[in-house]
CSV table of C-alpha atoms and ligand atoms in Angstrom, one decimal:
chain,number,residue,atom,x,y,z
A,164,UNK,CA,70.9,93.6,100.1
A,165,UNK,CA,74.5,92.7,99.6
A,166,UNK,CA,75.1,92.8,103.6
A,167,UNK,CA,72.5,91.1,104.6
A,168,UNK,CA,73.3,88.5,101.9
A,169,UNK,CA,77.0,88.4,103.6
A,170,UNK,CA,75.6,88.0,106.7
A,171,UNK,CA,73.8,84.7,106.2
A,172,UNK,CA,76.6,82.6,105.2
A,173,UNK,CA,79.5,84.1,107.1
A,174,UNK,CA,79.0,81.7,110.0
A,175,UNK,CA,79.2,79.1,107.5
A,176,UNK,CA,82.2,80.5,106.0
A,177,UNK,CA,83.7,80.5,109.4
A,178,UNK,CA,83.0,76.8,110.0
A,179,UNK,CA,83.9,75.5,106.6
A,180,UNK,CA,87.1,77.5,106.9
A,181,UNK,CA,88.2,76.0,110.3
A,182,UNK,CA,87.5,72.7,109.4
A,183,UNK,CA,89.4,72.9,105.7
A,184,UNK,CA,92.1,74.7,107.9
A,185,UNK,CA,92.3,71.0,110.2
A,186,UNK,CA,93.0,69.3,106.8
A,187,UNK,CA,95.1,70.5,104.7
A,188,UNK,CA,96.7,67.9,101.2
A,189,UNK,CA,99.6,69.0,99.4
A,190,UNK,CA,99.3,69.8,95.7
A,191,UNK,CA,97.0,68.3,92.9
A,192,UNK,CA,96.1,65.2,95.8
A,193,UNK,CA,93.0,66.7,97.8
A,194,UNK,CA,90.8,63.7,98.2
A,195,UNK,CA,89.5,64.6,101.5
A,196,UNK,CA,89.7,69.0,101.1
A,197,UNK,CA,87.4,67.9,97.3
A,198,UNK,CA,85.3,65.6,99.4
A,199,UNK,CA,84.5,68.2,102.0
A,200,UNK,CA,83.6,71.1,99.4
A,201,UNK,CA,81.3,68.8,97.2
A,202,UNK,CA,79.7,67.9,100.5
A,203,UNK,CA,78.7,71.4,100.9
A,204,UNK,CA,77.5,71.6,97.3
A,205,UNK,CA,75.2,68.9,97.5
A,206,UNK,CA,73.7,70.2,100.8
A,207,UNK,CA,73.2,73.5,98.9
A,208,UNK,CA,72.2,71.8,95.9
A,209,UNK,CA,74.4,73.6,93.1
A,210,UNK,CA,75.5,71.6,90.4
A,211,UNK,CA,79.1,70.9,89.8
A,212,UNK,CA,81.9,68.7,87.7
A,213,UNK,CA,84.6,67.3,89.4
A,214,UNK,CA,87.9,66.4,87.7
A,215,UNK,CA,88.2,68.9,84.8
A,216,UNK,CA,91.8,68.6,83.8
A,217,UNK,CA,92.9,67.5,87.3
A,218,UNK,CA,90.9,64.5,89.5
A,219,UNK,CA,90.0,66.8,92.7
A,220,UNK,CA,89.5,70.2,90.6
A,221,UNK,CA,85.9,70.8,91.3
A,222,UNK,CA,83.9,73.4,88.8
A,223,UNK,CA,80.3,74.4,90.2
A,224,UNK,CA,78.2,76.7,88.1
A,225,UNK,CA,74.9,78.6,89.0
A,226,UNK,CA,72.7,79.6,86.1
A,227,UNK,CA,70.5,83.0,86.9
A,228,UNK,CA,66.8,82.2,86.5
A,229,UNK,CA,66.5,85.6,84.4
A,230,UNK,CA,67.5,83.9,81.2
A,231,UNK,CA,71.1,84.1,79.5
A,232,UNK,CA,73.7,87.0,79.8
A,233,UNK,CA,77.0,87.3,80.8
A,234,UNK,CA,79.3,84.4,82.5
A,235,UNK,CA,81.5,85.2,85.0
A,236,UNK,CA,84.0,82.6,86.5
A,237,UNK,CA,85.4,82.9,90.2
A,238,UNK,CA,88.4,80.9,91.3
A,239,UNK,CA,89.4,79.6,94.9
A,240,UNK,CA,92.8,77.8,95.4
A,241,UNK,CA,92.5,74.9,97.3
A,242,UNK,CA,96.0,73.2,98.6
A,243,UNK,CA,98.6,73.8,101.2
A,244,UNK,CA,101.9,73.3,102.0
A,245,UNK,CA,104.5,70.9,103.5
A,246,UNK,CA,105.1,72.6,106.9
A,247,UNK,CA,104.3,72.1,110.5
A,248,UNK,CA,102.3,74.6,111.6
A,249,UNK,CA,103.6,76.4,115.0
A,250,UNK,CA,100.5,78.9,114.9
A,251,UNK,CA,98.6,77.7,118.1
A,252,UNK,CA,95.1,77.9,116.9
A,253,UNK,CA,92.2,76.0,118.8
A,254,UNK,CA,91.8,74.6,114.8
A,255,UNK,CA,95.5,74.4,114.1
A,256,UNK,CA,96.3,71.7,111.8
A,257,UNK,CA,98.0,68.8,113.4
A,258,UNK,CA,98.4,66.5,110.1
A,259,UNK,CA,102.1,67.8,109.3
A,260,UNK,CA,100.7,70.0,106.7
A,261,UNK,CA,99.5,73.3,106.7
A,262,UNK,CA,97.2,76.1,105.2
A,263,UNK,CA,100.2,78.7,105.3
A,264,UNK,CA,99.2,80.8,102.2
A,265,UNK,CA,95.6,80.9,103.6
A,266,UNK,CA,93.7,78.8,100.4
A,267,UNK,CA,91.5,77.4,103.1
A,268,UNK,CA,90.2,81.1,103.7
A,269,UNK,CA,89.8,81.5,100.0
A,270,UNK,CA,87.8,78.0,99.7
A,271,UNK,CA,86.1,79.2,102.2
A,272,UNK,CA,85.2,82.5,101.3
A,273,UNK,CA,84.3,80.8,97.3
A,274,UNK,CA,81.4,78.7,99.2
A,275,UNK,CA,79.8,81.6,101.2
A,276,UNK,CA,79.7,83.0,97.3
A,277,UNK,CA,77.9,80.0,95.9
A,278,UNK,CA,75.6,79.9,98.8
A,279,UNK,CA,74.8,83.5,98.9
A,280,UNK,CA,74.1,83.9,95.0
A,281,UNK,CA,72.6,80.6,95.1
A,282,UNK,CA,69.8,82.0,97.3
A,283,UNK,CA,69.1,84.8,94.7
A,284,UNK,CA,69.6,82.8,91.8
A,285,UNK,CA,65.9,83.7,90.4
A,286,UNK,CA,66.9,87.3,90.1
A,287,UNK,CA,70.1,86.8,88.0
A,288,UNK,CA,70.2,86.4,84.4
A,289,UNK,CA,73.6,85.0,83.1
A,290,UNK,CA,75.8,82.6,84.7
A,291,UNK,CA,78.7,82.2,87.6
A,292,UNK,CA,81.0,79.5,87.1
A,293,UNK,CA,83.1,78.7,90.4
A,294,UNK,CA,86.4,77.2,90.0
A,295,UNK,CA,87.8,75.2,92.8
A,296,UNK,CA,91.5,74.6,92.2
A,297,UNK,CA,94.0,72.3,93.5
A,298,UNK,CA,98.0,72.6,92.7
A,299,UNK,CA,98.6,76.5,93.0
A,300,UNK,CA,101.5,76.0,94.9
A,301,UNK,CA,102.9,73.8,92.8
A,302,UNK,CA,102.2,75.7,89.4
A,303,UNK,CA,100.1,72.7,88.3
A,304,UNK,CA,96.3,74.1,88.8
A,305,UNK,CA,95.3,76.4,86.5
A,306,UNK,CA,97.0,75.3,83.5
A,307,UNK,CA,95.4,71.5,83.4
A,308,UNK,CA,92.0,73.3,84.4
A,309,UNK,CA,92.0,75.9,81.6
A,310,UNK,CA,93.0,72.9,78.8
A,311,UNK,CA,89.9,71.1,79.8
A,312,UNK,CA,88.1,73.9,79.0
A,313,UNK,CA,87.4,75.4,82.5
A,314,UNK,CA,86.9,79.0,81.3
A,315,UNK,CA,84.8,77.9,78.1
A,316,UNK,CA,81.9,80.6,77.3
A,317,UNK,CA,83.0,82.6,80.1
A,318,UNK,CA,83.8,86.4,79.6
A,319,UNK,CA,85.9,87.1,83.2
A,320,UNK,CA,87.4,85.9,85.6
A,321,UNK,CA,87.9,87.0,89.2
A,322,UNK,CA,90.0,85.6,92.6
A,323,UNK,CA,91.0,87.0,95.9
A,324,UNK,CA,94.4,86.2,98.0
A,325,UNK,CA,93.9,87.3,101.4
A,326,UNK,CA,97.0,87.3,103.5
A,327,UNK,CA,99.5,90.0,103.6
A,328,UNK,CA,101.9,89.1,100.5
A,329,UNK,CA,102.1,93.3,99.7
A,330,UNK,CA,103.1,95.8,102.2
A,331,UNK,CA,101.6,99.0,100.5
A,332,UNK,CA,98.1,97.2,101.9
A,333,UNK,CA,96.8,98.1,105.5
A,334,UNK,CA,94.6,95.6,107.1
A,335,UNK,CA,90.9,95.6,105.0
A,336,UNK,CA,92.0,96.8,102.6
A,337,UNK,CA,91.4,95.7,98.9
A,338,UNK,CA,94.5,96.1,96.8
A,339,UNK,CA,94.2,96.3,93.2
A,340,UNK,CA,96.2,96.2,90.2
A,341,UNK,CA,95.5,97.3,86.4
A,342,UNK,CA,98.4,95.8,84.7
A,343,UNK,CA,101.3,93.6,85.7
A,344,UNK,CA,100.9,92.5,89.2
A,345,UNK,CA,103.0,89.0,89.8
A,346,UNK,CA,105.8,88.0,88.3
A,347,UNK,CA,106.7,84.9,86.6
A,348,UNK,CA,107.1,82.0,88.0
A,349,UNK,CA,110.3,80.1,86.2
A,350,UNK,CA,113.0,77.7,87.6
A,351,UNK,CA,116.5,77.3,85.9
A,352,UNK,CA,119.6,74.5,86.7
A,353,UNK,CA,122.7,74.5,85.0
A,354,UNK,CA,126.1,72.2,85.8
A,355,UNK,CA,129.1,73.3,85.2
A,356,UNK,CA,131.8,71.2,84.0
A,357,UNK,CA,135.5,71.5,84.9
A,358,UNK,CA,137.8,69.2,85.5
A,359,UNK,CA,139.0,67.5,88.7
A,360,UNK,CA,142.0,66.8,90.7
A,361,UNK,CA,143.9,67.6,94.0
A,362,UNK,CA,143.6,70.4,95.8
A,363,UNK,CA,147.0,71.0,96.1
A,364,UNK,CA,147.5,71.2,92.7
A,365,UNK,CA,144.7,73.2,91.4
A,366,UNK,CA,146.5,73.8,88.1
A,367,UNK,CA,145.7,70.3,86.9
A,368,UNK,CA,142.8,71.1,87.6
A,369,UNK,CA,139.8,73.2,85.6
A,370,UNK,CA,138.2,74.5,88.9
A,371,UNK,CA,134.2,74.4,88.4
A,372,UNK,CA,133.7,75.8,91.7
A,373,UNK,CA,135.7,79.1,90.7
A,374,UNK,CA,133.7,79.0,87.3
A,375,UNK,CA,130.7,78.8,89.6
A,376,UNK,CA,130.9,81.5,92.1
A,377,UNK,CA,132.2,83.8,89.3
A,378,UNK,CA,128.8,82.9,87.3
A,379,UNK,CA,126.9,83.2,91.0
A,380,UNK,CA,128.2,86.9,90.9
A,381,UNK,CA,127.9,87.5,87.3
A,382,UNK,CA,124.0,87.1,87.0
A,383,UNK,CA,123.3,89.8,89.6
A,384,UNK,CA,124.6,91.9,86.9
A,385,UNK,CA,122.3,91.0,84.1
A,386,UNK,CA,119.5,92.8,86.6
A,387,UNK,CA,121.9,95.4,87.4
A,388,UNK,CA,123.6,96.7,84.2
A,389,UNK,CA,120.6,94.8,81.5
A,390,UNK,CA,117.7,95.8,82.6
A,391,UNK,CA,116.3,98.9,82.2
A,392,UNK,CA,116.2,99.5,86.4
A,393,UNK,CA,112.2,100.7,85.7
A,394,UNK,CA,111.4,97.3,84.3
A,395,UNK,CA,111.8,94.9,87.8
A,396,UNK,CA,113.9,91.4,87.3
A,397,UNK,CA,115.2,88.9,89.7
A,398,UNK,CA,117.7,86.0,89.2
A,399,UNK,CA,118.1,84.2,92.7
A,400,UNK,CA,120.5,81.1,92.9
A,401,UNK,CA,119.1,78.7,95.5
A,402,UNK,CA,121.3,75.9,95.3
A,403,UNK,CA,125.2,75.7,94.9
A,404,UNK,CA,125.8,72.0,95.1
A,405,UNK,CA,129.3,70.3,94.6
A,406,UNK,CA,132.9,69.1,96.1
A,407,UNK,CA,133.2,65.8,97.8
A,408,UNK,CA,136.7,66.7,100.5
A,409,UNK,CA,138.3,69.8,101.6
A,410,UNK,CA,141.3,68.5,99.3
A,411,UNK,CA,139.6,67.8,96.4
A,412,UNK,CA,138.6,70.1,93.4
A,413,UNK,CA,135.5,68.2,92.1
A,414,UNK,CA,134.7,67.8,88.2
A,415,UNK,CA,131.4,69.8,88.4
A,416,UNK,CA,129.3,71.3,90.0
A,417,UNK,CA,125.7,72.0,90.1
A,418,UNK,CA,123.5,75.4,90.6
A,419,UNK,CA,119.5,75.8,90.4
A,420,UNK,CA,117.3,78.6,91.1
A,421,UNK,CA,114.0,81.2,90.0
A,422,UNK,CA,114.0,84.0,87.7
A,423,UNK,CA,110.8,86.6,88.2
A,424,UNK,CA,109.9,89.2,85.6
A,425,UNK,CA,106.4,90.9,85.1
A,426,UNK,CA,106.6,90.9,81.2
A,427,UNK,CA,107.3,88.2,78.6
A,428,UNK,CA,110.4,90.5,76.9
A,429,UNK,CA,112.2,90.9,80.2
A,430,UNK,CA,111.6,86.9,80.8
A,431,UNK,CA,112.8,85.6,77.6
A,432,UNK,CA,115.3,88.1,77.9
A,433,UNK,CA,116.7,86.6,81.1
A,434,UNK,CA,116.4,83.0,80.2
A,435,UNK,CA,118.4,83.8,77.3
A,436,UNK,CA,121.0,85.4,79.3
A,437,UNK,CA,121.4,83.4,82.1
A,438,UNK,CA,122.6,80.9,79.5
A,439,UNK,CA,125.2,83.4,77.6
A,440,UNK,CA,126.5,84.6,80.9
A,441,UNK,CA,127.4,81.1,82.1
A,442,UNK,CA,128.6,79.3,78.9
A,443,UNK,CA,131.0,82.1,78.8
A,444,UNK,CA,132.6,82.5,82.0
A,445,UNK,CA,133.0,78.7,82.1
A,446,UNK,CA,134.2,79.0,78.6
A,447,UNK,CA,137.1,81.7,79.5
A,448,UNK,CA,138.5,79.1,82.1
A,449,UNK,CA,137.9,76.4,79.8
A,450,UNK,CA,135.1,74.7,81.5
A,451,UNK,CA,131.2,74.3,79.8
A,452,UNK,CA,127.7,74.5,81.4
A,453,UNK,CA,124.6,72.2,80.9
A,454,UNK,CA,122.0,74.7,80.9
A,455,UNK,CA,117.9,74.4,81.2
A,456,UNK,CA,115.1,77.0,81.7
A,457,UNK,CA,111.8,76.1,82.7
A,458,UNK,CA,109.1,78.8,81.8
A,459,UNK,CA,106.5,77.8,84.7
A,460,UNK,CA,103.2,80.4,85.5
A,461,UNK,CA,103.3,83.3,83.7
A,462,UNK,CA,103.5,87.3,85.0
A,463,UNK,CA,99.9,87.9,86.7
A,464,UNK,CA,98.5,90.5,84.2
A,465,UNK,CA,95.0,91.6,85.1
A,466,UNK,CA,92.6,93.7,82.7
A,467,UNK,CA,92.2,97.5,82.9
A,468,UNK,CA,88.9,97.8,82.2
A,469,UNK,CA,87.6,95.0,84.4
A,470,UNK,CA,89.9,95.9,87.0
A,471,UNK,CA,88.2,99.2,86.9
A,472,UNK,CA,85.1,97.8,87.0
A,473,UNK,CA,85.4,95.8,90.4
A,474,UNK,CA,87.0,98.4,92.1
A,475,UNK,CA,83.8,100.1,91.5
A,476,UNK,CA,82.0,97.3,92.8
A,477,UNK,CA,84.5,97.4,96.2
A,478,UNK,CA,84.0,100.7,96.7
A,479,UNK,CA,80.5,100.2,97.1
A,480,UNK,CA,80.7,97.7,100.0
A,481,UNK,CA,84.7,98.2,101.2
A,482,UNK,CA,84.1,102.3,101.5
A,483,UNK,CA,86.1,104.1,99.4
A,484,UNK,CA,89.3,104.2,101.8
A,485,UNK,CA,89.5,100.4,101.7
A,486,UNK,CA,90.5,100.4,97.7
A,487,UNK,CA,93.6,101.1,96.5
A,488,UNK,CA,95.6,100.9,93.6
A,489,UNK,CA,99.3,99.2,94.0
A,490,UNK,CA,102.0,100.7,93.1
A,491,UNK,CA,104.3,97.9,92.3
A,492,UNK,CA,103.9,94.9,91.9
A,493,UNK,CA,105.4,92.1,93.8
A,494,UNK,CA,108.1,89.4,92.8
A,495,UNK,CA,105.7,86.2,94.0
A,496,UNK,CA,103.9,84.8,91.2
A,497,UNK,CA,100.2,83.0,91.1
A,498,UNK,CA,98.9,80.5,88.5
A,499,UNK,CA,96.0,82.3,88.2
A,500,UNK,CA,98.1,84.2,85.8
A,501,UNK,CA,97.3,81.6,83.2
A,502,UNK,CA,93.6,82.2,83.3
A,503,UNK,CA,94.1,86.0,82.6
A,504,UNK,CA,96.0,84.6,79.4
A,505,UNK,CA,92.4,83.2,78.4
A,506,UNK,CA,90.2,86.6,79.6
A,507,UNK,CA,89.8,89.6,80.9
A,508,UNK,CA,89.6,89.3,84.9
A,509,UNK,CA,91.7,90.3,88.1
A,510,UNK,CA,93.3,89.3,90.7
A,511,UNK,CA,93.0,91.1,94.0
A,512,UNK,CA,94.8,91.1,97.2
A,513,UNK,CA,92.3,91.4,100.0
A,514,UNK,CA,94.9,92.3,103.6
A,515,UNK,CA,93.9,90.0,106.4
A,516,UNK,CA,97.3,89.9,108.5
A,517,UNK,CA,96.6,88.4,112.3
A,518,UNK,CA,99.4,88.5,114.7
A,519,UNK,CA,100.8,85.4,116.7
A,520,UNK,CA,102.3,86.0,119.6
A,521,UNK,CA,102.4,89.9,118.5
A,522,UNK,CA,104.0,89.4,115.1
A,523,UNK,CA,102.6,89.0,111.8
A,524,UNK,CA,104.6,86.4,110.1
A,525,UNK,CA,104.5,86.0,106.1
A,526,UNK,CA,102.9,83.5,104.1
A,527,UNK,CA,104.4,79.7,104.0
A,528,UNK,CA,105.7,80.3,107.7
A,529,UNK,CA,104.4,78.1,110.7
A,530,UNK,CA,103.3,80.9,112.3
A,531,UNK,CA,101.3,82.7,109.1
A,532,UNK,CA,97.8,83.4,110.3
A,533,UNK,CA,94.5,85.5,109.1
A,534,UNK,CA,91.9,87.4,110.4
A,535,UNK,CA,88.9,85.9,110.1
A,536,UNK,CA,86.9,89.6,110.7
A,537,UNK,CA,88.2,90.3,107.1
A,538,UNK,CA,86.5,87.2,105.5
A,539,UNK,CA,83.0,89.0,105.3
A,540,UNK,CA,85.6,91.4,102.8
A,541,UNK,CA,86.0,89.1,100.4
A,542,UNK,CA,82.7,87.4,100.1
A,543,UNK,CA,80.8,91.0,99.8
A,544,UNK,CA,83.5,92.1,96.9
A,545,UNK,CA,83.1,88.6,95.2
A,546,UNK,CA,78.8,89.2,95.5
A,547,UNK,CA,79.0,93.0,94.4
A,548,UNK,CA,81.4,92.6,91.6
A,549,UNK,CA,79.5,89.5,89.9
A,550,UNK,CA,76.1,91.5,90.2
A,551,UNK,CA,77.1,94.2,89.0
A,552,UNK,CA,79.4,92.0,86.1
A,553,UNK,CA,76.2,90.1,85.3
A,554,UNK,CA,74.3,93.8,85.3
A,555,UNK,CA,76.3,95.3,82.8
B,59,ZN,ZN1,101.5,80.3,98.6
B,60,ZN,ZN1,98.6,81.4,97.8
């Protein structure tokens, strides 16, 4: 049943996909990518709120005609991303933006769901709640959806990232996790205050820019000599700002950057730290640091037991070969972490990698692209695992 079910809407899925892919918006702003999937709604005729916690979040939901049971949510990300895409597609975005994470296939893929279970509604009993999500890649999604109470009387959550963000994954293949499987997603800045004068005479002088690269080297070894080395960390200083003239020691200077961890010890841990580390060393050559950590999505931590579950459910329309288990997880982080703060779900990673010009470029580059043969993937693991959720 399942693959004839996947078979009726993947030509949809095709066509929504290649026309979302020709308009991609940029974070929480998605008037016309909204517009476009409550279009297809209404032709299929699936109820759905729009705006919970966020104006263009859209949440659809399709109530089995068997009575009540279980509720299972299922969550597509919607936006893209500020770069020009270079892929050379027939449907290659030409607004400035593009779909370089692939949310357009995961859109997409979400509405072949709806339409599929939608035509076998009368044979479910519970209740599938799809959430269609603006802002991932700008951390301000999920978190907005679940406070307006997105996820309310529903007992799991699943989403798919197609793509190729880990390497243990062979094209097809289902990758899953049953613990920690992103990291965190935080930012820090600090300045760090010395004091200024000429370069020739750097002892009047309280050189920030000495203070800085000493702290720049000093943070690689909170990972290094802190951490236990089993328990991955990264600190990553992506700006070094500061200095005016090549004779001039300025009066500060200013450093940002991300720090990943894929449990809430190691994080606080780190943010602590990065603060210690930095006060001192600008302390010992009398200088000070402003400091700030933001804590932004949290480690992506998915649930054994349902993970277990699905991967079942995959097995039984991937093939068993087509399922595996990672065995790490990777640095990126997701804010679909902060609906498996709320309840039991997962997360999988579904391996679509296409080539351009003979190279498979990663996600956020111009040149990222996906195999559309590995949609049908997606849409059969989304169908098996609800019915067999809703089942249990
Ligand atoms: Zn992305
Ligand atoms: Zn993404």
């Amino acid at each position: 049943m399942i693959n004839e079910l996947v078979k009726s809407v993947m030509e949809d899925v095709i066509k929504w996909r290649r026309h979302l892919h020709q308009i991609p918006e940029l974070g929480n702003d998605l008037p016309e990518t909204s517009a476009y999937v409550t279009e297809q709604l209404d032709e299929l005729g699936v109820s759905y709120v729009k705006g919970v916690g966020i104006e263009h979040a859209i949440v659809a939901t399709i109530e089995g005609g068997k009575g009540p049971g279980r509720t299972l949510a299922l969550r597509a990300d919607m936006d893209g991303l500020p770069v020009v895409e270079k892929t050379g597609l027939d449907f290659a975005s030409t607004n400035g933006k593009m779909h370089a994470c692939g949310h357009d296939a995961h859109t997409a893929v979400l509405l072949g769901v709806v339409k599929a279970l939608n035509s076998i509604k009368d044979q479910l009993a519970g209740k599938v709640v799809f959430l269609f999500q603006p802002g991932e890649e700008i951390s301000a999604g999920a978190e907005p959806m679940v406070k307006a109470g997105c996820l309310d009387g529903v007992d799991g959550v699943m989403g798919i990232h197609v793509g190729n963000i880990s390497a243990e994954a062979e094209p097809g293949d289902a990758l899953f996790s049953t613990g920690a499987m992103m990291a965190c997603l935080d930012k820090w800045e600090m300045t760090v205050h010395g004091v200024g004068s000429h370069g020739a005479y750097p002892h009047g002088s309280r050189d920030p820019v000495v203070m800085g690269s000493h702290i720049v080297a000093a943070l690689q070894e909170i990972i290094s000599r802190e951490l236990n080395p089993t328990d991955p960390g990264v600190i990553t200083v992506g700006v070094f700002n500061g200095g005016s003239a090549y004779n001039v020691i300025p009066g500060s200077v200013y450093l940002e950057g991300t720090a990943r961890a894929v449990n809430h010890e190691t994080r606080e841990f780190i943010a602590k730290r990065i603060g210690e580390v930095a006060e001192s060393i600008a302390g010992a050559f009398r200088g000070s640091v402003d400091y700030n950590y933001t804590f932004g999505a949290p480690p992506v931590v998915n649930d054994e037991k349902f993970t277990l579950n699905v991967m079942e459910s995959a097995r039984k329309v991937l093939g068993e070969d087509k399922v595996k288990l990672m065995k790490a997880p990777v640095m990126g982080g997701e804010d679909f972490a902060y609906y498996l703060e709320e309840v039991p779900g997962t997360f999988v990673f579904l391996s679509t990698p296409l080539a351009i010009d003979r190279e498979v470029f990663p996600h956020h580059n111009s040149r990222f692209a996906l195999d559309e043969a590995y949609f049908d993937s997606g849409v059969a693991l989304f169908l098996q695992a609800t019915l067999d959720f809703l089942n249990q």
